[in-house]
Coordinates of C-alpha atoms and ligand atoms in Angstrom, one line a residue:
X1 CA -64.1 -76.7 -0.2
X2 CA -67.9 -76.5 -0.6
X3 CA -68.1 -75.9 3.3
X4 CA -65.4 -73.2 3.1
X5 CA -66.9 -71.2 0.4
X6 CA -70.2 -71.5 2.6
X7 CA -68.5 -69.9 5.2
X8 CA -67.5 -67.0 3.6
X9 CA -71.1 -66.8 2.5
X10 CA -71.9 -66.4 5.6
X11 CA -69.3 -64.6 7.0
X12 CA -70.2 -62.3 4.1
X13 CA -74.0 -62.1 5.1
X14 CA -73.2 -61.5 9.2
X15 CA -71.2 -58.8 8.2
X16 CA -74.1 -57.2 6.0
X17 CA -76.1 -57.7 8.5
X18 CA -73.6 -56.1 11.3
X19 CA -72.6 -53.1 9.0
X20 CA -76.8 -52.9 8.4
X21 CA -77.4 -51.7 11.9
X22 CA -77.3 -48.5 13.7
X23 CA -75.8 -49.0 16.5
X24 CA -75.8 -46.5 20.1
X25 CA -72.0 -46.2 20.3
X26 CA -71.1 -46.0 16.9
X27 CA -68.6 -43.0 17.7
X28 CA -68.1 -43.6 21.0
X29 CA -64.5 -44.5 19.9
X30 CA -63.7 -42.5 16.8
X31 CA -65.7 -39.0 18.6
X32 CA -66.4 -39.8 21.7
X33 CA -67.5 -35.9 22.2
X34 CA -69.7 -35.9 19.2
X35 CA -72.7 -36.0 21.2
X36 CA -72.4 -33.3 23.5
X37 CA -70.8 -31.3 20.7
X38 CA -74.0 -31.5 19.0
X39 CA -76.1 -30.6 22.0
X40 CA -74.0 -27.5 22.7
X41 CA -74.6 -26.2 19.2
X42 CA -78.6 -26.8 18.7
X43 CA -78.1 -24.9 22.3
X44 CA -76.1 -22.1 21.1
X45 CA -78.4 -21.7 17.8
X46 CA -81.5 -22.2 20.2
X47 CA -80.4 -19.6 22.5
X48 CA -80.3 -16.9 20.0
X49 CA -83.3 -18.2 18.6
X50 CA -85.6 -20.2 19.5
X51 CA -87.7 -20.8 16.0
X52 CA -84.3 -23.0 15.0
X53 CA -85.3 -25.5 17.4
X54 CA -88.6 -26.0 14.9
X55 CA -86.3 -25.3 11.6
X56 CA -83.9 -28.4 12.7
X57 CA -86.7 -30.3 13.4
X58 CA -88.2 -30.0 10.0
X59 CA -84.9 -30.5 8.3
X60 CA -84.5 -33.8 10.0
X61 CA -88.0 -35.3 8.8
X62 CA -87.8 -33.4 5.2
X63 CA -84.5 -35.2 4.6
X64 CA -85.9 -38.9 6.2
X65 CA -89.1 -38.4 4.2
X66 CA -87.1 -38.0 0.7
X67 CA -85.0 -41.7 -0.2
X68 CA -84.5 -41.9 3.8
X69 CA -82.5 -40.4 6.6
X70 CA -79.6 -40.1 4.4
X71 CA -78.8 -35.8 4.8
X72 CA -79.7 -35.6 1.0
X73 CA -81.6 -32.5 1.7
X74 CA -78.0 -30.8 2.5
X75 CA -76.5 -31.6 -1.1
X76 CA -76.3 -28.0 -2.7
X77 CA -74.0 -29.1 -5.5
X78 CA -76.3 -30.1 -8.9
X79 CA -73.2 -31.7 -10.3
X80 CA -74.0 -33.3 -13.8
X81 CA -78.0 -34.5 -13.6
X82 CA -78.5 -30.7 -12.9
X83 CA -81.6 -31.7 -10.8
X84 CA -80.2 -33.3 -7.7
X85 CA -81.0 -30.2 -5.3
X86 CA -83.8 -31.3 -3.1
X87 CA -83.4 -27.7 -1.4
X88 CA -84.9 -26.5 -4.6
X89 CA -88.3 -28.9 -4.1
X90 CA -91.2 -26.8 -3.3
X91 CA -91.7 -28.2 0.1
X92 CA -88.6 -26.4 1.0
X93 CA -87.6 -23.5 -1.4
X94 CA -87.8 -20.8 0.7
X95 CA -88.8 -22.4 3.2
X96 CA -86.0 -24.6 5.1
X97 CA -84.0 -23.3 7.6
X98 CA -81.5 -24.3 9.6
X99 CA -78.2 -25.2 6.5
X100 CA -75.8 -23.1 8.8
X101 CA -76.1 -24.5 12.2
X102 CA -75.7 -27.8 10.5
X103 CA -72.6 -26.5 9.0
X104 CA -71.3 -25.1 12.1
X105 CA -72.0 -28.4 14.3
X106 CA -70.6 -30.5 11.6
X107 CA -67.3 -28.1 12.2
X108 CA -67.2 -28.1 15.8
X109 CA -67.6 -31.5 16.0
X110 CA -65.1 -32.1 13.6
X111 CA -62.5 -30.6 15.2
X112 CA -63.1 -32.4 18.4
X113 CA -62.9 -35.5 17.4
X114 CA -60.2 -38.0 18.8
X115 CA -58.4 -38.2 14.9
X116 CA -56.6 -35.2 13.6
X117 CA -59.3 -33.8 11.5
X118 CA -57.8 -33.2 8.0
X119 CA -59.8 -32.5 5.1
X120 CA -59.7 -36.2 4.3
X121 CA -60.8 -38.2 7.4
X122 CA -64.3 -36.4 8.1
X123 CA -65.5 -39.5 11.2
X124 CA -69.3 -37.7 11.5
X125 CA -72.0 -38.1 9.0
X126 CA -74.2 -35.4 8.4
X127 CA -77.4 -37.8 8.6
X128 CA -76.5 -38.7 12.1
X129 CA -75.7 -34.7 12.7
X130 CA -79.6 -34.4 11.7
X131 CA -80.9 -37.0 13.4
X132 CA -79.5 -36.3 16.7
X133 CA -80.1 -32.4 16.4
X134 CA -83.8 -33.0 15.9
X135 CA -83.7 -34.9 19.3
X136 CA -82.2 -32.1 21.3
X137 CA -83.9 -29.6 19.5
X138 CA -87.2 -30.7 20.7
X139 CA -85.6 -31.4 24.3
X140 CA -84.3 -27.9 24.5
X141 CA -87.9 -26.9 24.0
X142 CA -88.8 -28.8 26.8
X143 CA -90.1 -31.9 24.8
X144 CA -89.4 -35.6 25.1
X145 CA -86.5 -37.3 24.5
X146 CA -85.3 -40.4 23.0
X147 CA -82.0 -42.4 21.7
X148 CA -81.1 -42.1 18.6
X149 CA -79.1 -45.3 16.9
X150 CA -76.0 -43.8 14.8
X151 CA -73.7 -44.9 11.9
X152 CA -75.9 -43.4 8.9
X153 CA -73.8 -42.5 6.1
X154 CA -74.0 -39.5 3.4
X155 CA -75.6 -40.4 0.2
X156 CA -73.6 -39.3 -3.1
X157 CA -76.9 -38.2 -4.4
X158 CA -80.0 -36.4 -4.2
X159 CA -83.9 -36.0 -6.2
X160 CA -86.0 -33.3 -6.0
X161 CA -88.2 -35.1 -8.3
X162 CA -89.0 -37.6 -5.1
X163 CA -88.6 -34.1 -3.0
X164 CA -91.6 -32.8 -4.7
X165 CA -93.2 -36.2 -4.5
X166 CA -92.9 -37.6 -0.8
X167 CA -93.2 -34.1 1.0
X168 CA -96.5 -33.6 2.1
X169 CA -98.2 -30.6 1.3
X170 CA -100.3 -28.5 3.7
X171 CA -103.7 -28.7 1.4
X172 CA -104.3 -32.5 2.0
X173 CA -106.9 -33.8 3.5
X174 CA -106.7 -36.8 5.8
X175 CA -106.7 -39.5 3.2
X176 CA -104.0 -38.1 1.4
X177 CA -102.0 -37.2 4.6
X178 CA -102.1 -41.1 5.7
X179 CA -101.2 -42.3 2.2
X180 CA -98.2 -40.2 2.9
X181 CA -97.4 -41.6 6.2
X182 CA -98.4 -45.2 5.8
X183 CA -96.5 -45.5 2.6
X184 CA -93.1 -45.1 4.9
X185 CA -94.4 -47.5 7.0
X186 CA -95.9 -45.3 10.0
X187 CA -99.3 -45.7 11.5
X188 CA -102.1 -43.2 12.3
X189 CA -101.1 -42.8 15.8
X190 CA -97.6 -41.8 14.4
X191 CA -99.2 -39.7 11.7
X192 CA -101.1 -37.6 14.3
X193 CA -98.1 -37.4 17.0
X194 CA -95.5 -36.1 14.6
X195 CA -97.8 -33.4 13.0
X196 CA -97.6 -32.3 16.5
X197 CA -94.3 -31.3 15.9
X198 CA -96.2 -27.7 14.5
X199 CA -96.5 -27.2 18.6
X200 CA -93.0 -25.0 17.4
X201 CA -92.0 -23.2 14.5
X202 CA -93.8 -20.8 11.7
X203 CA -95.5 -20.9 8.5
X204 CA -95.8 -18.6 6.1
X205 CA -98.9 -16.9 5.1
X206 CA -99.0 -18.6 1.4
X207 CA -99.3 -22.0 3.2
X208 CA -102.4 -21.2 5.3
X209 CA -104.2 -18.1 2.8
X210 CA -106.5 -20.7 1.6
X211 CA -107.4 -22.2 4.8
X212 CA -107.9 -19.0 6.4
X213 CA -110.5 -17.0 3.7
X214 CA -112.3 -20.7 2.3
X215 CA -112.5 -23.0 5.8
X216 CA -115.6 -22.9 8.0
X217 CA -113.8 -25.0 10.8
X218 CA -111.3 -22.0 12.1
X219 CA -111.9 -20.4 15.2
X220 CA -113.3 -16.5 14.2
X221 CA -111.0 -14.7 16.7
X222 CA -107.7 -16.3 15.4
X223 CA -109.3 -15.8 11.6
X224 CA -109.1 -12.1 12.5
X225 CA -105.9 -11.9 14.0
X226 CA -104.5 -14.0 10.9
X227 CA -105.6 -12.0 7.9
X228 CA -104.2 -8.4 9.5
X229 CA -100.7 -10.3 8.3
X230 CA -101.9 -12.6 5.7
X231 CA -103.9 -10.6 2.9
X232 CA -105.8 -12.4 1.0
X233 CA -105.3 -10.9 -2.5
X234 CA -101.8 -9.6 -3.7
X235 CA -98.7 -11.3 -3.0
X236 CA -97.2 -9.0 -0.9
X237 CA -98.1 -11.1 2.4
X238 CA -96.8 -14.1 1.1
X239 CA -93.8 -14.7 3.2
X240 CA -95.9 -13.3 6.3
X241 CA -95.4 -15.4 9.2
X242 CA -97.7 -16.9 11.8
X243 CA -96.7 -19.5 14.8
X244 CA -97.9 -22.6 14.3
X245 CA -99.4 -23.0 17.5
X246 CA -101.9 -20.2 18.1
X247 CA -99.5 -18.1 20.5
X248 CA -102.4 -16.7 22.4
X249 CA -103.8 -20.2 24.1
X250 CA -104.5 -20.1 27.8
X251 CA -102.8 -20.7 29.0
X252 CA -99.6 -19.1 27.0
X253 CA -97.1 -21.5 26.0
X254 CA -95.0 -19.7 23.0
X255 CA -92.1 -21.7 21.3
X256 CA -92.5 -24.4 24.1
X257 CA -92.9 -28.4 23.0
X258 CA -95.9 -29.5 24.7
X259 CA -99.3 -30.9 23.4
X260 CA -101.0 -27.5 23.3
X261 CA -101.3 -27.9 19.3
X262 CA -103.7 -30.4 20.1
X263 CA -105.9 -28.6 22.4
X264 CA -105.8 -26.0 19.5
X265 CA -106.9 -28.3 16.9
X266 CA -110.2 -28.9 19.3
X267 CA -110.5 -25.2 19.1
X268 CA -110.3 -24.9 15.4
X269 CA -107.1 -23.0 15.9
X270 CA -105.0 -25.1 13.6
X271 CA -102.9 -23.0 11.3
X272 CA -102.8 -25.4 8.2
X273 CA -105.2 -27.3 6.9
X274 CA -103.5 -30.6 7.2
X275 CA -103.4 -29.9 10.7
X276 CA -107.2 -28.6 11.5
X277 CA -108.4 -32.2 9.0
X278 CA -106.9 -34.2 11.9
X279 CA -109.8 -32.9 14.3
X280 CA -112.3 -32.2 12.0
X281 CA -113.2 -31.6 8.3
X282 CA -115.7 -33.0 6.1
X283 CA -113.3 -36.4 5.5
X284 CA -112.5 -36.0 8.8
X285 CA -111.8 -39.5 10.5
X286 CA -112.7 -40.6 13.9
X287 CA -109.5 -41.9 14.3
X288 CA -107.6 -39.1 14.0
X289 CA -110.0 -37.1 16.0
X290 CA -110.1 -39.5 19.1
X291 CA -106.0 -39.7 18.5
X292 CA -106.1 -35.6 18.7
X293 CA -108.6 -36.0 22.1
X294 CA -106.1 -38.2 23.7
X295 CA -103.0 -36.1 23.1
X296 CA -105.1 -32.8 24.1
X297 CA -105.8 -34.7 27.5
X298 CA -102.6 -36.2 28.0
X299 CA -99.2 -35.2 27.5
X300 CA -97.4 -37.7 28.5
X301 CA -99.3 -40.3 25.7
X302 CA -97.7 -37.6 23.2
X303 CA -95.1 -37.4 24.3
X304 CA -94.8 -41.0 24.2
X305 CA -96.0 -41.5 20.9
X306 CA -94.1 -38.3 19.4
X307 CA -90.6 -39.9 20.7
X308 CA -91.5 -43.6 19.7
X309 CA -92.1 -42.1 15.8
X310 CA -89.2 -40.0 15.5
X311 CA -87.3 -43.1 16.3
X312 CA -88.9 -44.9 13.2
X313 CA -88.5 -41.8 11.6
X314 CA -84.7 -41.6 12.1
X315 CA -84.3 -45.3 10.9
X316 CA -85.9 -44.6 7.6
X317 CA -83.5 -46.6 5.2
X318 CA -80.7 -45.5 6.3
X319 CA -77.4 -46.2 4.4
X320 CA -74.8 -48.1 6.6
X321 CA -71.1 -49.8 6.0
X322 CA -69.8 -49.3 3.1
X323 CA -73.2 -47.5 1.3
X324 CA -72.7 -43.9 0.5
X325 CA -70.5 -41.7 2.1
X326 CA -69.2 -39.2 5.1
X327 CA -69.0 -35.8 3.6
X328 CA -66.3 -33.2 4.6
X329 CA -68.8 -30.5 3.9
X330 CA -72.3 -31.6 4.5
X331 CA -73.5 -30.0 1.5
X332 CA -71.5 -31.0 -1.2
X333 CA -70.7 -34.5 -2.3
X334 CA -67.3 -33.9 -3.2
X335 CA -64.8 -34.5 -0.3
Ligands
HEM401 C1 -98.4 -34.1 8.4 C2 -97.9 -33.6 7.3 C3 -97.1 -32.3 7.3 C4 -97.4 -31.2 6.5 C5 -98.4 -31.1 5.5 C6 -96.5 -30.1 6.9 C7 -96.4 -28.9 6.4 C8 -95.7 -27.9 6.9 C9 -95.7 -26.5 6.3 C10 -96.5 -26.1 5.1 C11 -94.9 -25.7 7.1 C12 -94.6 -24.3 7.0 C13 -93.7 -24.0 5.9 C14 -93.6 -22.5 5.5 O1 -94.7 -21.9 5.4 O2 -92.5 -22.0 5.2 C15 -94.4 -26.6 8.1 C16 -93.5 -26.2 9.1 C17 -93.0 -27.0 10.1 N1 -93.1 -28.4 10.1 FE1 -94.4 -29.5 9.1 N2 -95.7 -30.6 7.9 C18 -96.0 -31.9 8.2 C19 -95.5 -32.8 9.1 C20 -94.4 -32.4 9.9 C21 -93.6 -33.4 10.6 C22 -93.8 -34.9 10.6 C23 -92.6 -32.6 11.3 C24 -91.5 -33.1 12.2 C25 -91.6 -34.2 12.9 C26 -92.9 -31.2 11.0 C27 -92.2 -30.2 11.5 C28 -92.4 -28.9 11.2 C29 -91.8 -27.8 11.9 C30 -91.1 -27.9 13.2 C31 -92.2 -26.6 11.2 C32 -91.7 -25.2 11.5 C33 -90.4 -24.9 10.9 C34 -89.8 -23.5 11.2 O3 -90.4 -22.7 11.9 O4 -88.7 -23.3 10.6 N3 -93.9 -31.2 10.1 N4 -94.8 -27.9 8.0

C-alpha cells in the first residue's frame, strides 16, 4: 500500500516535471505548420514595414519582463479588478505596437492547424506566438537566430501594477538598469546584448528630450539633427520620432540587425539615456563599457550573446500543463 501510494507520488511529480518543460516539438503533432505560419506573417507585416520587426520585438520582452513570458501584455479585457490591462502601464501606453499582427498570426495559424479549428479548440498559445515572432523578427532583419522551446500557455490574468514596476524606464542609470536585469536572473553580458535590440525600431521624442537638452555625453552633430524634431519646450513634439540607431552611421545600415548600436554608443550617439550609460556616464561601469567595446568590434560575440539571452528571456516562468490557459482571442481571457 505504502509503496503504491509512493508511486503515484511520483508518478505525480514526473509528470510535473514533464508538463514543466518547454519542449522543441510541442506542436509538431497538433500544428505541425504553426511555425512556418508564423514566419510568413512577421514576413508579410515586415514587408510592409519594417519598424514591426522592432515593435514585435519589444512586445515579446515587455510581456516576459511582466510575471513572465506568459502573453499577459495582450489581455485588453479589465474584467472585474478593473486594473489588469498591462497595455495601459506607462512603459507601453502609447507606445506598443504590434496587437494586430499578433492577431492576424494567431488567425492564420489557427486555421491551419491539423484539428478543425472551432471557437473552442484554439491548439496555439499566444505566448509561444510571441516568443517565436521575436525570433524571426530579428532574423528577417538580418539578425541571429536561435530555437525557441514551445508549450507556454495564456495566463487568465494580468498587472499593470507589476507593468509599471518591472519595465525599465529609459532615465536609469546603470545601477538601476542591472537591478532590473539581474533581478530576472540575467547577467551584465545579457543586460548589454539585449539593449542592443534598439539596433531597430523608434522612440519617441518624450523618451530622449531630457537626454538630448541636459547630457554632455551626446555627439553635437546628432544633438542637432535631434532637436529639429524633438523641441524642447511644448508638448507638441512629444510623439516625434527618431531611430534608435543613429540612421546616418557610416557606414548606413537603417532598420538592419547588426551591432552598429554599439559602435554608436562609442560615438555618443545613443538615443536614450539607458543606452549612452552603458558606454559612458558619470556611474558609468567598466563592465559595461568593455562589454559595449567587444560587441562594437565583433559581431558575431553579439550576436552570440544577443541569441543566447533571448533564449533565457523566452523561458522566463513560463506557465506549462495544465497552468493557465490557450486563448481563442489573444487578447481577451474569455474563450
Ligand atoms: C535596457 C533597458 C531598456 C530600456 C530602458 C528600454 C526603453 C525603451 C524605450 C523608452 C523605447 C522607445 C519607446 C517610445 O518612445 O515609444 C524602446 C523601444 C524599443 N525597445 Fe527597448 N528598452 C530596454 C530594453 C530592451 C530590450 C531588452 C529589448 C528587446 C530585447 C528592447 C527592444 C526595443 C525595441 C525593438 C524598440 C523599438 C520598438 C518600435 O520601434 O516599435 N528594449 N525601448
Amino acid at each position: 500500500m505504502a509503496s503504491s501510494s509512493l508511486s503515484v507520488v511520483l508518478l505525480l511529480c514526473l509528470a510535473g516535471a514533464v508538463s514543466a518543460q518547454l519542449s522543441l516539438t510541442y506542436y509538431d503533432k497538433s500544428c505541425p505548420s504553426a511555425l512556418t505560419k508564423i514566419q510568413a506573417g512577421v514576413a508579410a507585416a515586415v514587408s510592409s514595414d519594417r519598424r514591426m520587426a522592432a515593435s514585435l520585438l519589444r512586445l515579446h520582452f515587455h510581456d516576459c519582463f511582466v510575471q513572465g513570458c506568459d502573453a499577459s501584455v495582450l489581455l485588453n479585457d479589465t474584467g472585474a479588478d478593473g486594473v489588469a490591462n498591462e497595455r495601459n502601464a506607462f512603459g507601453n501606453v502609447g507606445s506598443l505596437l504590434g496587437f494586430d499582427v499578433i492577431d492576424q498570426i494567431k488567425n492564420d495559424v489557427e486555421s491551419a492547424c491539423k484539428k478543425p479549428y472551432s471557437s473552442n479548440n484554439p491548439v496555439i498559445s499566444c505566448a509561444d506566438i510571441l516568443a517565436v515572432a521575436a525570433r524571426d523578427s530579428v532574423v528577417a532583419l538580418g539578425g541571429p537566430t536561435w530555437e525557441v522551446k514551445l508549450g507556454r500557455k495564456d495566463s487568465t490574468n494580468a498587472s499593470m501594477a507589476l507593468a509599471n514596476r518591472d519595465l525599465p524606464p529609459p532615465f536609469l542609470d546603470v545601477a538601476g538598469l542591472n537591478a532590473s536585469f539581474v533581478g530576472k536572473g540575467f547577467s551584465f553580458t545579457d543586460m548589454v546584448a539585449l539593449s542592443g535590440a534598439h539596433t531597430i525600431g523608434k522612440a519617441q521624442c518624450q523618451s530622449f528630450r531630457s537626454r538630448l537638452y541636459n547630457e554632455g555625453n551626446i555627439n553635437a552633430t546628432f544633438a542637432t539633427k535631434l532637436m529639429a524634431n524633438c523641441p524642447q519646450s511644448g508638448s507638441g513634439g512629444d510623439t516625434n520620432l527618431a531611430p534608435l540607431d543613429d540612421d546616418t552611421a557610416t557606414p548606413p545600415n537603417p532598420d538592419m540587425f547588426d551591432n552598429s548600436y554599439f559602435l554608436n554608443l562609442r560615438a555618443e550617439k545613443g538615443l536614450l539615456h539607458s543606452d549612452q550609460v552603458l558606454f559612458n556616464a558619470t556611474v558609468a561601469s567598466g563592465a559595461t563599457e568593455d562589454i559595449v567595446n567587444n560587441f562594437a568590434s565583433n559581431q558575431a560575440a553579439f550576436f552570440n550573446a544577443f541569441a543566447s539571452a533571448m533564449v533565457k528571456m523566452a523561458n522566463l516562468s513560463p506557465l506549462t500543463g495544465t497552468q493557465g490557459m490557450v486563448r481563442r482571442v489573444c487578447s481577451s481571457r474569455t474563450n
